[in-house]
mmCIF file of C-alpha atoms and ligand atoms in Angstrom:
data_model
loop_
_atom_site.group_PDB
_atom_site.id
_atom_site.type_symbol
_atom_site.label_atom_id
_atom_site.label_comp_id
_atom_site.label_asym_id
_atom_site.label_seq_id
_atom_site.Cartn_x
_atom_site.Cartn_y
_atom_site.Cartn_z
ATOM 1 C CA MET A 1 -0.193 -0.508 -0.364
ATOM 2 C CA THR A 2 1.502 3.302 -0.882
ATOM 3 C CA ASN A 3 0.893 6.775 1.373
ATOM 4 C CA ASN A 4 -1.609 8.378 -1.068
ATOM 5 C CA ASP A 5 -3.896 5.294 -0.350
ATOM 6 C CA PRO A 6 -7.133 6.328 2.034
ATOM 7 C CA ILE A 7 -5.908 4.849 5.805
ATOM 8 C CA ILE A 8 -10.094 5.052 6.298
ATOM 9 C CA GLN A 9 -12.647 4.693 3.213
ATOM 10 C CA VAL A 10 -15.941 5.360 3.921
ATOM 11 C CA ARG A 11 -18.856 4.462 0.955
ATOM 12 C CA ASP A 12 -22.592 5.182 1.445
ATOM 13 C CA LEU A 13 -22.703 4.849 5.142
ATOM 14 C CA SER A 14 -26.253 5.134 6.607
ATOM 15 C CA PHE A 15 -27.133 4.556 10.267
ATOM 16 C CA SER A 16 -29.834 5.343 12.337
ATOM 17 C CA TYR A 17 -31.138 4.768 16.007
ATOM 18 C CA SER A 18 -34.330 3.003 16.134
ATOM 19 C CA GLY A 19 -35.415 3.964 12.840
ATOM 20 C CA GLU A 20 -34.474 7.918 13.749
ATOM 21 C CA PRO A 21 -31.701 8.669 10.894
ATOM 22 C CA ALA A 22 -28.512 10.083 12.647
ATOM 23 C CA LEU A 23 -26.557 9.527 9.464
ATOM 24 C CA SER A 24 -27.362 9.264 5.890
ATOM 25 C CA ASN A 25 -25.324 8.563 2.923
ATOM 26 C CA ILE A 26 -22.071 9.552 3.627
ATOM 27 C CA SER A 27 -18.658 8.864 1.510
ATOM 28 C CA PHE A 28 -15.690 10.329 1.826
ATOM 29 C CA ASP A 29 -11.760 9.309 2.310
ATOM 30 C CA ILE A 30 -9.575 9.914 5.217
ATOM 31 C CA ALA A 31 -5.694 10.165 3.976
ATOM 32 C CA GLU A 32 -2.589 9.193 5.841
ATOM 33 C CA LYS A 33 -1.486 11.444 7.982
ATOM 34 C CA GLU A 34 -4.641 13.840 7.408
ATOM 35 C CA PHE A 35 -5.432 16.472 10.298
ATOM 36 C CA LEU A 36 -9.350 16.159 9.944
ATOM 37 C CA ALA A 37 -11.756 18.508 11.794
ATOM 38 C CA ILE A 38 -15.425 16.937 11.780
ATOM 39 C CA ILE A 39 -17.367 20.127 12.326
ATOM 40 C CA GLY A 40 -21.298 20.286 12.910
ATOM 41 C CA PRO A 41 -24.014 21.307 15.362
ATOM 42 C CA ASN A 42 -24.996 19.289 18.487
ATOM 43 C CA GLY A 43 -27.132 16.213 17.085
ATOM 44 C CA GLY A 44 -25.690 15.938 13.944
ATOM 45 C CA GLY A 45 -24.237 12.952 13.940
ATOM 46 C CA LYS A 46 -20.428 13.718 14.642
ATOM 47 C CA SER A 47 -20.127 10.942 17.669
ATOM 48 C CA THR A 48 -22.390 8.291 16.209
ATOM 49 C CA LEU A 49 -20.058 8.691 12.839
ATOM 50 C CA VAL A 50 -16.772 8.610 15.233
ATOM 51 C CA LYS A 51 -18.036 5.279 17.019
ATOM 52 C CA LEU A 52 -18.750 3.526 13.428
ATOM 53 C CA MET A 53 -15.278 4.096 12.396
ATOM 54 C CA LEU A 54 -14.028 2.701 15.883
ATOM 55 C CA GLY A 55 -16.342 -0.089 14.603
ATOM 56 C CA LEU A 56 -18.552 0.350 18.068
ATOM 57 C CA LEU A 57 -21.323 0.732 16.192
ATOM 58 C CA GLU A 58 -22.046 -1.356 13.108
ATOM 59 C CA PRO A 59 -23.790 1.111 9.581
ATOM 60 C CA ASP A 60 -27.407 0.034 8.481
ATOM 61 C CA SER A 61 -25.849 -0.333 4.949
ATOM 62 C CA GLY A 62 -23.188 0.995 2.951
ATOM 63 C CA ARG A 63 -19.546 0.308 4.485
ATOM 64 C CA ILE A 64 -16.392 1.608 6.251
ATOM 65 C CA THR A 65 -12.861 0.119 5.984
ATOM 66 C CA ILE A 66 -9.431 1.006 7.911
ATOM 67 C CA HIS A 67 -6.787 0.202 5.452
ATOM 68 C CA GLY A 68 -9.204 -2.191 3.510
ATOM 69 C CA ARG A 69 -10.679 -3.945 6.564
ATOM 70 C CA SER A 70 -13.285 -3.626 8.677
ATOM 71 C CA PRO A 71 -13.017 -1.214 11.529
ATOM 72 C CA ARG A 72 -13.238 -4.161 14.274
ATOM 73 C CA LYS A 73 -10.397 -5.742 12.620
ATOM 74 C CA MET A 74 -8.490 -2.936 12.896
ATOM 75 C CA ALA A 75 -9.451 -1.387 16.173
ATOM 76 C CA HIS A 76 -5.856 -1.782 17.296
ATOM 77 C CA LEU A 77 -4.850 1.003 14.991
ATOM 78 C CA PHE A 78 -7.268 3.730 16.632
ATOM 79 C CA GLY A 79 -6.426 5.709 20.373
ATOM 80 C CA TYR A 80 -9.621 7.175 21.507
ATOM 81 C CA VAL A 81 -11.042 10.400 23.635
ATOM 82 C CA PRO A 82 -14.077 9.879 23.934
ATOM 83 C CA GLN A 83 -16.593 12.967 24.662
ATOM 84 C CA ASP A 84 -17.129 13.932 28.115
ATOM 85 C CA VAL A 85 -13.903 13.042 29.966
ATOM 86 C CA ASN A 86 -14.278 16.043 32.055
ATOM 87 C CA ILE A 87 -17.421 14.824 33.496
ATOM 88 C CA ASN A 88 -16.203 11.910 35.910
ATOM 89 C CA ILE A 89 -13.623 13.331 36.916
ATOM 90 C CA HIS A 90 -14.386 12.217 40.991
ATOM 91 C CA PHE A 91 -13.220 8.913 40.599
ATOM 92 C CA PRO A 92 -10.312 8.171 42.615
ATOM 93 C CA VAL A 93 -7.701 7.327 40.152
ATOM 94 C CA SER A 94 -4.359 8.774 39.942
ATOM 95 C CA VAL A 95 -2.884 10.098 36.377
ATOM 96 C CA MET A 96 -0.705 6.880 36.177
ATOM 97 C CA ASP A 97 -3.326 4.691 36.558
ATOM 98 C CA VAL A 98 -5.458 6.334 34.027
ATOM 99 C CA VAL A 99 -2.425 6.579 31.514
ATOM 100 C CA LEU A 100 -1.761 3.042 32.350
ATOM 101 C CA MET A 101 -5.387 2.065 31.058
ATOM 102 C CA GLY A 102 -3.898 2.554 27.509
ATOM 103 C CA ARG A 103 -2.033 -0.456 27.591
ATOM 104 C CA LEU A 104 -4.875 -2.374 28.795
ATOM 105 C CA ARG A 105 -5.134 -4.436 24.852
ATOM 106 C CA HIS A 106 -1.252 -4.797 24.977
ATOM 107 C CA ARG A 107 -1.395 -6.007 28.465
ATOM 108 C CA GLY A 108 -4.410 -8.803 28.036
ATOM 109 C CA ARG A 109 -4.053 -10.951 31.386
ATOM 110 C CA ARG A 110 -0.738 -10.398 32.260
ATOM 111 C CA GLY A 111 -0.121 -7.719 34.866
ATOM 112 C CA ILE A 112 1.720 -4.522 34.371
ATOM 113 C CA HIS A 113 5.246 -4.944 33.066
ATOM 114 C CA ARG A 114 8.070 -2.334 33.112
ATOM 115 C CA GLU A 115 7.399 -1.877 29.438
ATOM 116 C CA ASP A 116 4.006 -0.649 30.281
ATOM 117 C CA ARG A 117 5.407 1.952 32.389
ATOM 118 C CA GLN A 118 7.697 3.652 30.370
ATOM 119 C CA LYS A 119 5.309 3.621 27.601
ATOM 120 C CA ALA A 120 2.930 5.295 30.016
ATOM 121 C CA MET A 121 5.848 7.520 31.300
ATOM 122 C CA GLU A 122 6.322 8.438 27.359
ATOM 123 C CA SER A 123 3.160 9.491 26.820
ATOM 124 C CA MET A 124 2.471 12.006 29.583
ATOM 125 C CA GLN A 125 5.931 13.139 28.613
ATOM 126 C CA MET A 126 4.871 13.295 25.469
ATOM 127 C CA MET A 127 1.609 15.793 26.803
ATOM 128 C CA GLY A 128 3.217 17.089 29.291
ATOM 129 C CA VAL A 129 1.478 15.578 32.351
ATOM 130 C CA ALA A 130 4.254 13.723 33.410
ATOM 131 C CA GLY A 131 4.655 16.104 36.824
ATOM 132 C CA PHE A 132 1.005 15.028 38.022
ATOM 133 C CA LYS A 133 1.401 11.566 37.248
ATOM 134 C CA ASN A 134 0.948 10.614 40.995
ATOM 135 C CA ARG A 135 -2.127 13.027 41.270
ATOM 136 C CA THR A 136 -5.856 12.487 41.287
ATOM 137 C CA ILE A 137 -7.474 13.547 37.888
ATOM 138 C CA LYS A 138 -9.993 15.732 39.864
ATOM 139 C CA ASP A 139 -6.771 18.050 41.211
ATOM 140 C CA LEU A 140 -6.298 18.845 37.601
ATOM 141 C CA SER A 141 -7.649 21.467 35.406
ATOM 142 C CA ALA A 142 -10.227 20.548 32.062
ATOM 143 C CA GLY A 143 -7.403 21.092 29.761
ATOM 144 C CA GLN A 144 -4.373 19.170 31.789
ATOM 145 C CA ARG A 145 -7.362 16.734 32.120
ATOM 146 C CA GLU A 146 -7.852 16.270 28.696
ATOM 147 C CA ARG A 147 -3.957 15.804 28.198
ATOM 148 C CA VAL A 148 -3.886 12.901 30.510
ATOM 149 C CA PHE A 149 -6.771 11.409 28.506
ATOM 150 C CA ILE A 150 -4.882 11.805 24.903
ATOM 151 C CA ALA A 151 -1.921 10.212 26.954
ATOM 152 C CA ARG A 152 -3.780 7.422 27.739
ATOM 153 C CA ALA A 153 -4.833 7.192 23.898
ATOM 154 C CA LEU A 154 -1.191 7.529 23.205
ATOM 155 C CA ALA A 155 0.244 4.486 25.305
ATOM 156 C CA ALA A 156 -0.986 1.828 22.823
ATOM 157 C CA ASP A 157 0.881 3.708 20.176
ATOM 158 C CA PRO A 158 -2.220 4.697 17.888
ATOM 159 C CA GLU A 159 -1.682 5.367 14.040
ATOM 160 C CA ILE A 160 -5.016 6.924 14.063
ATOM 161 C CA LEU A 161 -5.847 9.322 16.837
ATOM 162 C CA ILE A 162 -9.661 10.340 17.630
ATOM 163 C CA LEU A 163 -10.384 12.982 19.947
ATOM 164 C CA ASP A 164 -14.599 13.984 20.079
ATOM 165 C CA GLU A 165 -14.724 17.327 21.551
ATOM 166 C CA PRO A 166 -11.530 17.572 23.159
ATOM 167 C CA THR A 167 -11.377 21.246 23.959
ATOM 168 C CA ALA A 168 -15.560 21.208 25.291
ATOM 169 C CA SER A 169 -14.536 22.429 28.696
ATOM 170 C CA VAL A 170 -10.988 23.733 28.282
ATOM 171 C CA ASP A 171 -10.396 27.374 28.419
ATOM 172 C CA THR A 172 -8.589 29.584 25.414
ATOM 173 C CA GLY A 173 -5.366 29.331 26.668
ATOM 174 C CA GLY A 174 -5.816 25.393 27.195
ATOM 175 C CA LYS A 175 -7.201 24.831 23.423
ATOM 176 C CA THR A 176 -4.018 26.767 21.695
ATOM 177 C CA GLU A 177 -1.742 24.292 23.818
ATOM 178 C CA LEU A 178 -3.877 21.464 22.867
ATOM 179 C CA TYR A 179 -3.566 22.075 18.876
ATOM 180 C CA HIS A 180 -0.542 22.507 19.154
ATOM 181 C CA LEU A 181 0.231 18.892 20.785
ATOM 182 C CA LEU A 182 -1.998 17.584 18.435
ATOM 183 C CA GLY A 183 -0.161 19.745 15.465
ATOM 184 C CA LYS A 184 3.098 17.896 17.151
ATOM 185 C CA LEU A 185 1.033 14.223 16.912
ATOM 186 C CA ASN A 186 0.241 14.841 13.753
ATOM 187 C CA GLU A 187 3.745 14.787 12.269
ATOM 188 C CA THR A 188 3.726 11.209 12.680
ATOM 189 C CA LYS A 189 -0.131 10.231 13.050
ATOM 190 C CA THR A 190 -3.155 10.243 11.538
ATOM 191 C CA VAL A 191 -5.470 13.031 13.834
ATOM 192 C CA ILE A 192 -9.122 13.265 13.750
ATOM 193 C CA VAL A 193 -11.251 16.275 16.167
ATOM 194 C CA VAL A 194 -14.180 16.409 16.489
ATOM 195 C CA SER A 195 -15.377 19.633 17.498
ATOM 196 C CA HIS A 196 -18.896 21.996 17.212
ATOM 197 C CA ASP A 197 -16.613 24.913 17.847
ATOM 198 C CA LEU A 198 -14.905 26.320 14.722
ATOM 199 C CA MET A 199 -11.842 27.199 16.786
ATOM 200 C CA ILE A 200 -10.503 23.909 15.797
ATOM 201 C CA ILE A 201 -9.757 24.763 12.567
ATOM 202 C CA SER A 202 -6.195 26.462 13.577
ATOM 203 C CA SER A 203 -3.386 26.581 11.280
ATOM 204 C CA TYR A 204 -2.889 22.434 11.990
ATOM 205 C CA VAL A 205 -6.253 21.216 10.611
ATOM 206 C CA LYS A 206 -5.150 20.164 7.220
ATOM 207 C CA SER A 207 -9.426 19.447 5.942
ATOM 208 C CA VAL A 208 -12.507 19.812 7.349
ATOM 209 C CA ALA A 209 -15.686 17.373 7.344
ATOM 210 C CA CYS A 210 -19.435 19.275 8.151
ATOM 211 C CA VAL A 211 -21.027 16.541 9.480
ATOM 212 C CA ASN A 212 -25.325 17.509 9.700
ATOM 213 C CA ARG A 213 -27.012 14.395 9.300
ATOM 214 C CA SER A 214 -24.839 14.597 6.131
ATOM 215 C CA LEU A 215 -21.629 15.266 5.287
ATOM 216 C CA HIS A 216 -19.581 17.487 3.051
ATOM 217 C CA TYR A 217 -15.791 17.104 2.896
ATOM 218 C CA HIS A 218 -13.542 20.091 2.472
ATOM 219 C CA HIS A 219 -9.673 19.519 1.719
ATOM 220 C CA HIS A 220 -8.767 21.984 3.023
ATOM 221 C CA ASN A 221 -8.985 24.212 6.113
ATOM 222 C CA GLU A 222 -11.510 27.261 5.505
ATOM 223 C CA ILE A 223 -14.921 28.347 5.889
ATOM 224 C CA THR A 224 -17.056 28.148 2.884
ATOM 225 C CA GLU A 225 -20.290 29.490 1.868
ATOM 226 C CA THR A 226 -21.087 25.627 1.052
ATOM 227 C CA MET A 227 -20.220 25.118 4.891
ATOM 228 C CA ILE A 228 -23.153 27.837 5.447
ATOM 229 C CA GLU A 229 -25.582 26.845 2.657
ATOM 230 C CA MET A 230 -25.274 23.119 3.698
ATOM 231 C CA GLY A 231 -27.567 24.751 7.137
ATOM 232 C CA TYR A 232 -24.713 24.729 9.325
ATOM 233 C CA GLN A 233 -26.534 26.534 11.805
ATOM 234 C CA CYS A 234 -24.293 27.565 14.472
ATOM 235 C CA PRO A 235 -23.099 31.108 15.424
ATOM 236 C CA VAL A 236 -19.862 30.834 14.146
ATOM 237 C CA GLU A 237 -16.575 32.523 15.384
ATOM 238 C CA LEU A 238 -13.729 31.632 13.326
ATOM 239 C CA ILE A 239 -9.556 31.530 13.637
ATOM 240 C CA ALA A 240 -7.847 30.263 11.187
ATOM 241 C CA HIS A 241 -3.841 30.354 10.956
ATOM 242 C CA GLY A 242 -3.978 31.640 14.979
ATOM 243 C CA GLN A 243 -6.566 34.885 13.736
ATOM 244 C CA PRO A 244 -9.713 35.828 13.949
ATOM 245 C CA HIS A 245 -10.559 35.410 10.232
ATOM 246 C CA ARG A 246 -14.202 35.770 9.113
ATOM 247 C CA ILE A 247 -17.175 36.158 11.754
ATOM 248 C CA LEU A 248 -20.281 34.669 10.915
ATOM 249 C CA LYS A 249 -23.691 35.263 12.308
ATOM 250 C CA THR A 250 -26.098 33.172 13.862
ATOM 251 C CA HIS A 251 -28.268 31.578 10.591
ATOM 252 C CA GLY A 252 -31.759 31.647 12.664
ATOM 253 C CA ASP A 253 -33.313 28.277 14.008
ATOM 254 C CA ARG A 254 -33.361 25.276 12.500
HETATM 255 P P1 LIG B 1 -23.433 15.119 17.859
HETATM 256 O O1 LIG B 1 -22.331 14.265 18.158
HETATM 257 O O2 LIG B 1 -23.289 15.549 16.610
HETATM 258 O O3 LIG B 1 -23.606 15.649 19.011
HETATM 259 P P2 LIG B 1 -24.789 12.235 17.836
HETATM 260 O O4 LIG B 1 -24.313 11.528 17.036
HETATM 261 O O5 LIG B 1 -24.269 12.553 19.583
HETATM 262 O O6 LIG B 1 -24.227 13.799 17.614
HETATM 263 O O7 LIG B 1 -26.173 12.199 17.653
HETATM 264 C C1 LIG B 1 -26.541 12.302 16.573
HETATM 265 C C2 LIG B 1 -28.247 11.744 17.085
HETATM 266 O O8 LIG B 1 -28.658 10.745 17.351
HETATM 267 C C3 LIG B 1 -29.058 12.958 17.618
HETATM 268 O O9 LIG B 1 -30.144 13.095 17.008
HETATM 269 C C4 LIG B 1 -29.146 11.938 19.035
HETATM 270 O O10 LIG B 1 -30.204 12.622 19.825
HETATM 271 C C5 LIG B 1 -29.032 10.535 18.665
HETATM 272 N N1 LIG B 1 -28.477 9.395 19.220
HETATM 273 C C6 LIG B 1 -27.312 9.832 19.987
HETATM 274 N N2 LIG B 1 -27.191 8.730 20.084
HETATM 275 C C7 LIG B 1 -28.210 7.890 20.498
HETATM 276 C C8 LIG B 1 -28.311 6.694 21.237
HETATM 277 N N3 LIG B 1 -27.316 6.102 21.667
HETATM 278 N N4 LIG B 1 -30.006 6.151 21.071
HETATM 279 C C9 LIG B 1 -31.040 7.263 20.296
HETATM 280 N N5 LIG B 1 -30.363 8.353 19.628
HETATM 281 C C10 LIG B 1 -28.739 8.541 19.873
HETATM 282 MG MG1 LIG B 2 -20.860 13.937 20.051
#
């Protein structure tokens, strides 16, 4: 397989929850080392699309392949940071414990080996959270906690990193830092970030998929008229290339 082959292919994908369509007839490719932002309004189907790519949900029709194989068979290639990791923060676990969970697939039934701790340390260092390794996760800021969960995903050495709304509860400074780190990770990994916040379209993002039951794929990191015309009903404040770039008004109710 050459580097130009898509790593993820989605063809005519549809999915509904109990007959209620969440995604209709979606097709797109994700190239290797892509940095894709998936944006769209709340309830637009972003998390559903992520779960389908991860093989956590099965399509009603159409198909998804990862390097030509089914998502379930390729689950080991993914590092996943679910939405809302900042909700159950009172769970009394340390940063190290959380990151070690990322090694579960490698460990299987054996206990924790030195190699697992080493890998956990490396990913904590990469995300700048190694200094807090013995703190409980509730004693971190939202931005730090998010980075711990990214470290957990990295501990498994994934080829593709998927983050579902990683910046939802992170302040602006934390967001900038997080995008910078994701930009660095993108040097070696395919990165897919879900957001309903168009601020995600920083200079690091290479392409944008707008999801609102249907999907529009843009091979560049700019907001276009099409994105707006497709009924992208969000108040938008776009920061591209580190600059406030274009500000759109609310487009009325759906
Ligand atoms: P987003 O992540 O873009 O906010 P979701 O993928 O979570 O959107 O949801 C898409 C649609 O599917 C929404 O209408 C949501 O209410 C519905 N939905 C999501 N999860 C479930 C579920 N487990 N059962 C039933 N409906 C769901
Ligand atoms: Mg979601």
